[in-house]
Amino acid sequence: MTLDRLILTNFKNYGEADVQLCGGVNCFVGNNGAGKTNLLDAVYYLSFCKSYFNPVDQQNIRFGEDYFAVHGHYADDMASCIVRRGKGKEMRWNKKACKTLSEHIGRIPLVMVSPSDQQLITAGSEVRRRLVDGIISQTDHAYLDHLIQYSKALDQRNRLLKRMWEDRLWDDGMVSVWDEQLCRHGEPLYEGRRRFVKDFAPIFAEYYHYIAGPDEPFGIDYQSVDQPLALQLAECRQADKFSQYTNAGPHKDDLLFSLAPDAPLKRFGSQGQQKSFALALKLAQFQYLELHCGRKPILLLDDIFDKLDMERVQHLIALVGSDRFGQVLLTDTQPGRVQAIFDDLPHLEHSLYHVSNGSVTNS
């Protein structure tokens, strides 16, 4: 996929912006707070119908305005996301409104790499589940449908548990109705995640060894309860009654990252090892999506160079600018740094943009 043109209206700190992009590496440089990351977030909206950084759509409308609109031109196709204050969100594909947002997911495969990715290592299991679900959902609409329905059933079951606790009235039959829904949609989630980790692990290994070195050990494993979901729910029924929460199911699963047996990365890994692991996860995500979508995703790199030395930065740019990857959009605060890299890679197709106070100019 290649984004040829990005048009913004009232998006975050942008009143109006119209940016022509090249098919190679597009670098946005400027001071912190100028709006570089906002450009990447707009591109992310066009793939996932939401922000990568702020889940509240209305807060992404420019102050004092009633709506924002983001439009992207991709060769012969056009995607649009429009959010109106008090009226919700509309996603359009070739000017036709999508019936559901999930209908659009997967049309424009995309991978975002940002400084917050280290949370994939350090934060709770929800962050890692969201990564896995986000990757699979771009390649498997049936999985996405099961994920949406499972989340709805889980929410209803938890509401029921809380209401029955407050009313001091327990009804096994009503709980069982939601158990059936959780099993119907939860079992495919287990199966999809297991398949994913099996296919993803060797791809990840290639990138991790490329970044960290061929002798660096690692482990990546899917952690779930190895028994049917119906049995799990039955065994946790009493605990659910008192906790007012569903204690079993794929919403409790996790990915375990390790450096060696009994050596979790979160606990034993250095900052450098954790950063290498997180970056390898995202680069492997790129190749996984390409293999399963049949086209190269757009790669967004947000402010990832400040923690890397110049040699590693140049190595990374050479990698993502190679034929292995497709279109890249990246941000940096130092125009001299990226220009030096481009000078050392004369055959790399690139464009350099200066961003200042919500305006974008092509150098």
Coordinates of C-alpha atoms in Angstrom, one line a residue:
M1 CA 0.0 0.0 0.0
T2 CA 1.2 3.5 -0.8
L3 CA -0.4 6.7 0.5
D4 CA 0.1 9.4 -2.2
R5 CA -1.7 12.3 -0.6
L6 CA -2.9 13.1 3.0
I7 CA -5.4 15.9 3.5
L8 CA -6.3 17.2 7.0
T9 CA -9.1 19.5 8.2
N10 CA -9.3 20.6 11.8
F11 CA -7.3 17.6 13.0
K12 CA -5.6 18.2 16.3
N13 CA -3.3 21.2 15.8
Y14 CA -3.9 21.3 12.0
G15 CA -6.5 23.7 10.5
E16 CA -5.7 22.7 6.9
A17 CA -2.9 20.5 5.5
D18 CA -2.3 18.9 2.2
V19 CA 0.8 16.7 2.0
Q20 CA 2.1 14.9 -1.2
L21 CA 4.1 11.8 -0.2
C22 CA 6.6 9.7 -2.0
G23 CA 6.6 5.9 -2.2
G24 CA 9.8 5.5 -0.2
V25 CA 10.9 7.1 3.1
N26 CA 9.0 10.3 4.1
C27 CA 10.6 12.1 7.0
F28 CA 8.9 14.8 9.0
V29 CA 11.2 17.0 11.1
G30 CA 10.5 19.7 13.6
N31 CA 10.5 20.7 17.2
N32 CA 8.6 18.8 19.8
G33 CA 4.9 19.8 19.8
A34 CA 5.0 21.0 16.2
G35 CA 2.6 18.3 15.0
K36 CA 4.8 15.6 13.5
T37 CA 3.3 12.7 15.4
N38 CA -0.2 14.1 14.6
L39 CA 0.5 13.4 10.9
L40 CA 1.3 9.8 11.6
D41 CA -1.8 9.5 13.8
A42 CA -3.9 10.8 11.0
V43 CA -2.5 8.0 8.7
Y44 CA -3.2 5.5 11.5
Y45 CA -6.9 6.7 11.6
L46 CA -7.3 5.9 7.9
S47 CA -6.3 2.2 8.6
F48 CA -7.9 1.6 12.0
C49 CA -10.7 4.1 12.3
K50 CA -9.2 5.4 15.5
S51 CA -6.2 7.2 17.0
Y52 CA -3.1 5.3 18.1
F53 CA -2.6 7.8 21.0
N54 CA -6.0 9.1 22.1
P55 CA -9.1 6.8 22.1
V56 CA -11.5 9.7 22.5
D57 CA -12.3 10.9 19.0
Q58 CA -13.8 14.2 20.0
Q59 CA -10.6 15.2 21.7
N60 CA -8.8 15.0 18.3
I61 CA -11.0 17.8 16.9
R62 CA -9.1 21.1 16.7
F63 CA -10.0 23.4 19.5
G64 CA -13.0 25.6 18.7
E65 CA -14.1 23.5 15.6
D66 CA -17.1 21.2 15.2
Y67 CA -15.5 18.4 13.3
F68 CA -12.3 16.9 11.8
A69 CA -11.8 15.2 8.5
V70 CA -8.8 13.0 7.4
H71 CA -8.6 12.0 3.7
G72 CA -6.0 9.7 2.2
H73 CA -5.5 8.9 -1.5
Y74 CA -4.0 5.4 -2.2
A75 CA -3.4 5.0 -6.0
D76 CA -6.9 4.3 -7.2
D77 CA -8.6 4.3 -3.8
M78 CA -9.5 6.9 -1.2
A79 CA -10.2 6.5 2.5
S80 CA -11.8 9.2 4.7
C81 CA -12.5 9.5 8.4
I82 CA -14.8 12.2 9.6
V83 CA -15.7 12.9 13.3
R84 CA -18.4 15.4 14.1
R85 CA -18.8 16.8 17.6
G86 CA -21.8 15.1 19.2
K87 CA -22.6 13.1 16.1
G88 CA -20.0 10.3 16.1
K89 CA -17.7 8.9 13.5
E90 CA -18.0 8.0 9.8
M91 CA -15.6 6.0 7.7
R92 CA -15.7 6.2 4.0
W93 CA -14.1 4.0 1.3
N94 CA -14.0 5.6 -2.2
K95 CA -16.6 8.1 -0.9
K96 CA -19.0 5.4 0.2
A97 CA -19.8 5.2 3.9
C98 CA -18.8 1.9 5.6
K99 CA -21.7 0.1 7.2
T100 CA -19.5 -0.8 10.2
L101 CA -16.0 0.3 11.2
S102 CA -14.9 -3.4 11.3
E103 CA -15.8 -3.6 7.6
H104 CA -12.8 -1.3 6.9
I105 CA -10.2 -2.9 9.1
G106 CA -7.6 -4.7 7.0
R107 CA -8.1 -2.7 3.8
I108 CA -5.0 -0.6 4.5
P109 CA -2.4 -2.7 6.4
L110 CA -0.3 -0.6 8.6
V111 CA 2.3 -0.9 11.4
M112 CA 3.1 1.8 13.9
V113 CA 6.4 1.9 15.8
S114 CA 6.6 4.5 18.7
P115 CA 8.5 5.0 22.0
S116 CA 5.5 3.7 23.8
D117 CA 6.1 0.2 22.4
Q118 CA 8.3 -0.6 25.3
Q119 CA 5.0 -1.0 27.2
L120 CA 4.6 -4.2 25.2
I121 CA 7.3 -5.6 27.6
T122 CA 6.7 -3.6 30.8
A123 CA 2.9 -3.1 31.0
G124 CA 0.1 -5.6 31.8
S125 CA -1.2 -8.4 29.7
E126 CA -3.9 -6.3 28.1
V127 CA -1.3 -4.4 26.0
R128 CA 0.1 -7.6 24.6
R129 CA -3.4 -9.1 23.8
R130 CA -4.2 -5.9 22.0
L131 CA -1.1 -6.3 19.8
V132 CA -2.0 -9.8 18.9
D133 CA -5.7 -9.1 18.3
G134 CA -4.8 -6.0 16.2
I135 CA -2.5 -8.1 13.9
I136 CA -4.8 -11.0 13.5
S137 CA -7.8 -8.7 12.9
Q138 CA -6.1 -7.1 9.9
T139 CA -5.8 -10.6 8.2
D140 CA -8.9 -12.5 9.4
H141 CA -12.3 -10.8 9.5
A142 CA -13.9 -13.9 11.1
Y143 CA -11.5 -13.5 14.0
L144 CA -12.4 -9.8 14.3
D145 CA -16.1 -10.6 14.3
H146 CA -15.6 -13.2 17.1
L147 CA -13.5 -10.7 19.0
I148 CA -16.2 -8.0 18.8
Q149 CA -19.0 -10.4 19.9
Y150 CA -16.9 -11.9 22.7
S151 CA -16.2 -8.4 24.1
K152 CA -19.9 -7.6 24.0
A153 CA -20.9 -10.9 25.7
L154 CA -18.2 -10.4 28.3
D155 CA -19.4 -6.9 29.1
Q156 CA -23.0 -8.1 29.4
R157 CA -22.0 -11.0 31.7
N158 CA -20.0 -8.7 34.0
R159 CA -22.9 -6.3 34.2
L160 CA -25.2 -9.2 35.1
L161 CA -22.8 -10.4 37.8
K162 CA -22.7 -7.0 39.3
R163 CA -26.4 -6.5 39.2
M164 CA -27.1 -9.9 40.8
W165 CA -24.6 -9.1 43.6
E166 CA -26.3 -5.8 44.3
D167 CA -29.8 -7.4 44.2
R168 CA -28.6 -10.4 46.3
L169 CA -30.3 -12.6 43.7
W170 CA -28.3 -15.3 41.9
D171 CA -29.6 -16.9 38.7
D172 CA -27.5 -19.7 37.2
G173 CA -29.7 -19.9 34.1
M174 CA -29.1 -16.3 33.2
V175 CA -25.4 -16.6 33.7
S176 CA -25.3 -19.7 31.5
V177 CA -26.9 -17.8 28.6
W178 CA -23.8 -15.6 28.5
D179 CA -21.5 -18.5 29.1
E180 CA -22.8 -20.0 25.8
Q181 CA -22.0 -16.8 24.0
L182 CA -18.5 -16.6 25.5
C183 CA -17.7 -20.2 24.5
R184 CA -19.1 -19.7 21.0
H185 CA -16.9 -16.7 20.3
G186 CA -14.0 -17.4 22.8
E187 CA -12.9 -20.7 21.5
P188 CA -12.1 -19.3 18.0
L189 CA -10.0 -16.6 19.7
Y190 CA -7.9 -19.3 21.5
E191 CA -7.4 -21.1 18.2
G192 CA -6.6 -18.0 16.2
R193 CA -4.0 -16.8 18.8
R194 CA -2.3 -20.2 19.0
R195 CA -2.0 -20.3 15.2
F196 CA -0.7 -16.8 15.1
V197 CA 2.1 -17.3 17.7
K198 CA 3.2 -20.5 15.9
D199 CA 3.5 -18.6 12.6
F200 CA 4.8 -15.4 14.1
A201 CA 7.6 -16.8 16.3
P202 CA 10.1 -17.7 13.5
I203 CA 9.5 -14.4 11.8
F204 CA 10.2 -12.6 15.0
A205 CA 13.3 -14.7 15.6
E206 CA 14.8 -13.4 12.3
Y207 CA 14.3 -9.8 13.2
Y208 CA 15.3 -10.1 16.8
H209 CA 18.6 -11.8 15.8
Y210 CA 19.1 -9.1 13.2
I211 CA 18.8 -6.3 15.8
A212 CA 20.2 -8.0 18.9
G213 CA 22.7 -10.4 17.4
P214 CA 22.6 -14.0 16.3
D215 CA 23.6 -15.4 19.8
E216 CA 21.0 -13.5 21.8
P217 CA 18.5 -16.0 23.3
F218 CA 14.7 -15.3 23.4
G219 CA 11.4 -17.0 24.0
I220 CA 7.9 -16.0 23.0
D221 CA 4.9 -18.2 24.2
Y222 CA 1.2 -17.9 24.3
Q223 CA -0.1 -18.3 27.9
S224 CA -3.7 -19.7 28.2
V225 CA -5.5 -22.3 30.2
D226 CA -5.3 -25.6 28.5
Q227 CA -8.9 -26.8 28.9
P228 CA -12.3 -26.0 27.2
L229 CA -13.7 -22.6 28.0
A230 CA -17.0 -24.1 29.2
L231 CA -15.1 -26.0 31.9
Q232 CA -13.1 -23.0 32.9
L233 CA -16.3 -20.9 33.3
A234 CA -17.9 -23.7 35.4
E235 CA -14.9 -23.9 37.7
C236 CA -14.8 -20.2 38.2
R237 CA -18.6 -19.7 38.7
Q238 CA -18.3 -19.3 42.5
A239 CA -15.4 -16.9 42.2
D240 CA -17.2 -14.9 39.6
K241 CA -20.2 -14.6 41.9
F242 CA -18.2 -12.8 44.6
S243 CA -15.8 -10.9 42.4
Q244 CA -18.6 -9.7 40.1
Y245 CA -16.2 -10.3 37.2
T246 CA -15.6 -13.1 34.7
N247 CA -12.3 -14.7 35.9
A248 CA -11.8 -17.1 33.0
G249 CA -11.5 -16.7 29.2
P250 CA -9.3 -15.4 26.5
H251 CA -9.4 -11.9 28.0
K252 CA -7.1 -13.3 30.7
D253 CA -4.4 -14.6 28.3
D254 CA -0.9 -13.2 27.8
L255 CA 2.2 -13.5 25.8
L256 CA 5.3 -14.4 27.7
F257 CA 8.5 -12.9 26.5
S258 CA 11.7 -14.4 27.9
L259 CA 15.5 -14.4 27.5
A260 CA 15.9 -17.9 28.8
P261 CA 13.8 -20.5 30.6
D262 CA 12.5 -19.0 33.9
A263 CA 14.0 -15.6 32.9
P264 CA 11.1 -13.2 31.9
L265 CA 12.2 -10.3 29.8
K266 CA 10.1 -7.9 31.8
R267 CA 12.1 -8.8 35.0
F268 CA 15.6 -9.8 33.8
G269 CA 16.0 -7.9 30.5
S270 CA 18.1 -4.7 30.2
Q271 CA 16.6 -1.6 28.7
G272 CA 18.5 -2.3 25.5
Q273 CA 17.2 -5.9 25.3
Q274 CA 13.7 -4.7 25.9
K275 CA 13.9 -2.0 23.2
S276 CA 15.4 -4.5 20.8
F277 CA 12.6 -7.0 21.6
A278 CA 9.8 -4.4 21.1
L279 CA 11.3 -3.2 17.8
A280 CA 11.7 -6.7 16.5
L281 CA 8.0 -7.4 17.4
K282 CA 6.9 -4.5 15.2
L283 CA 9.2 -5.3 12.3
A284 CA 8.0 -9.0 12.4
Q285 CA 4.4 -7.7 12.5
F286 CA 5.2 -5.9 9.2
Q287 CA 6.3 -9.1 7.5
Y288 CA 3.5 -11.2 9.0
L289 CA 0.9 -8.8 7.6
E290 CA 2.6 -8.7 4.2
L291 CA 2.6 -12.6 4.0
H292 CA -1.1 -12.8 5.0
C293 CA -2.5 -9.6 3.2
G294 CA -0.5 -10.1 0.0
R295 CA 0.8 -6.5 0.1
K296 CA 3.3 -4.4 2.0
P297 CA 1.9 -2.4 4.9
I298 CA 2.6 1.2 5.5
L299 CA 5.3 1.6 8.2
L300 CA 5.1 4.5 10.6
L301 CA 8.2 5.3 12.8
D302 CA 7.5 7.9 15.5
D303 CA 10.5 9.4 17.2
I304 CA 12.4 6.2 17.6
F305 CA 15.9 7.5 16.9
D306 CA 16.7 9.5 20.1
K307 CA 17.6 6.3 22.0
L308 CA 19.8 4.9 19.2
D309 CA 23.3 5.7 18.2
M310 CA 24.0 7.1 14.7
E311 CA 25.2 3.7 13.4
R312 CA 22.1 1.9 14.5
V313 CA 19.9 4.7 13.1
Q314 CA 21.6 4.4 9.7
H315 CA 21.3 0.7 9.8
L316 CA 17.6 0.9 10.6
I317 CA 16.9 3.4 7.8
A318 CA 18.8 1.2 5.3
L319 CA 16.7 -1.7 6.4
V320 CA 13.3 -0.1 6.2
G321 CA 14.3 1.7 3.0
S322 CA 15.2 -1.6 1.3
D323 CA 13.0 -3.6 -1.1
R324 CA 11.9 -5.7 1.9
F325 CA 9.7 -2.8 3.1
G326 CA 7.4 -0.4 1.3
Q327 CA 6.4 3.1 2.1
V328 CA 7.7 4.6 5.4
L329 CA 6.7 7.7 7.3
L330 CA 8.9 8.8 10.1
T331 CA 9.4 11.7 12.5
D332 CA 12.6 13.2 14.0
T333 CA 13.6 16.4 15.8
Q334 CA 17.0 16.7 14.0
P335 CA 16.9 17.6 10.3
G336 CA 20.7 17.3 10.1
R337 CA 20.7 13.8 11.3
V338 CA 18.2 12.4 8.8
Q339 CA 19.7 14.5 6.0
A340 CA 23.1 13.0 6.7
I341 CA 21.6 9.5 6.5
F342 CA 19.9 10.3 3.2
D343 CA 23.2 11.6 1.9
D344 CA 24.9 8.3 2.8
L345 CA 22.1 6.4 1.0
P346 CA 21.8 8.2 -2.3
H347 CA 19.7 5.5 -4.0
L348 CA 17.0 5.6 -1.3
E349 CA 13.8 7.3 -2.5
H350 CA 12.9 9.9 0.1
S351 CA 11.2 13.2 0.9
L352 CA 12.0 15.6 3.7
Y353 CA 9.3 17.8 5.3
H354 CA 9.6 20.6 7.9
V355 CA 6.7 20.8 10.4
S356 CA 6.1 23.9 12.4
N357 CA 3.0 24.9 14.3
G358 CA 0.6 22.8 12.3
S359 CA 2.1 23.6 8.8
V360 CA 4.0 21.2 6.6
T361 CA 6.5 22.3 3.9
N362 CA 8.5 20.0 1.6
S363 CA 12.2 20.6 1.5

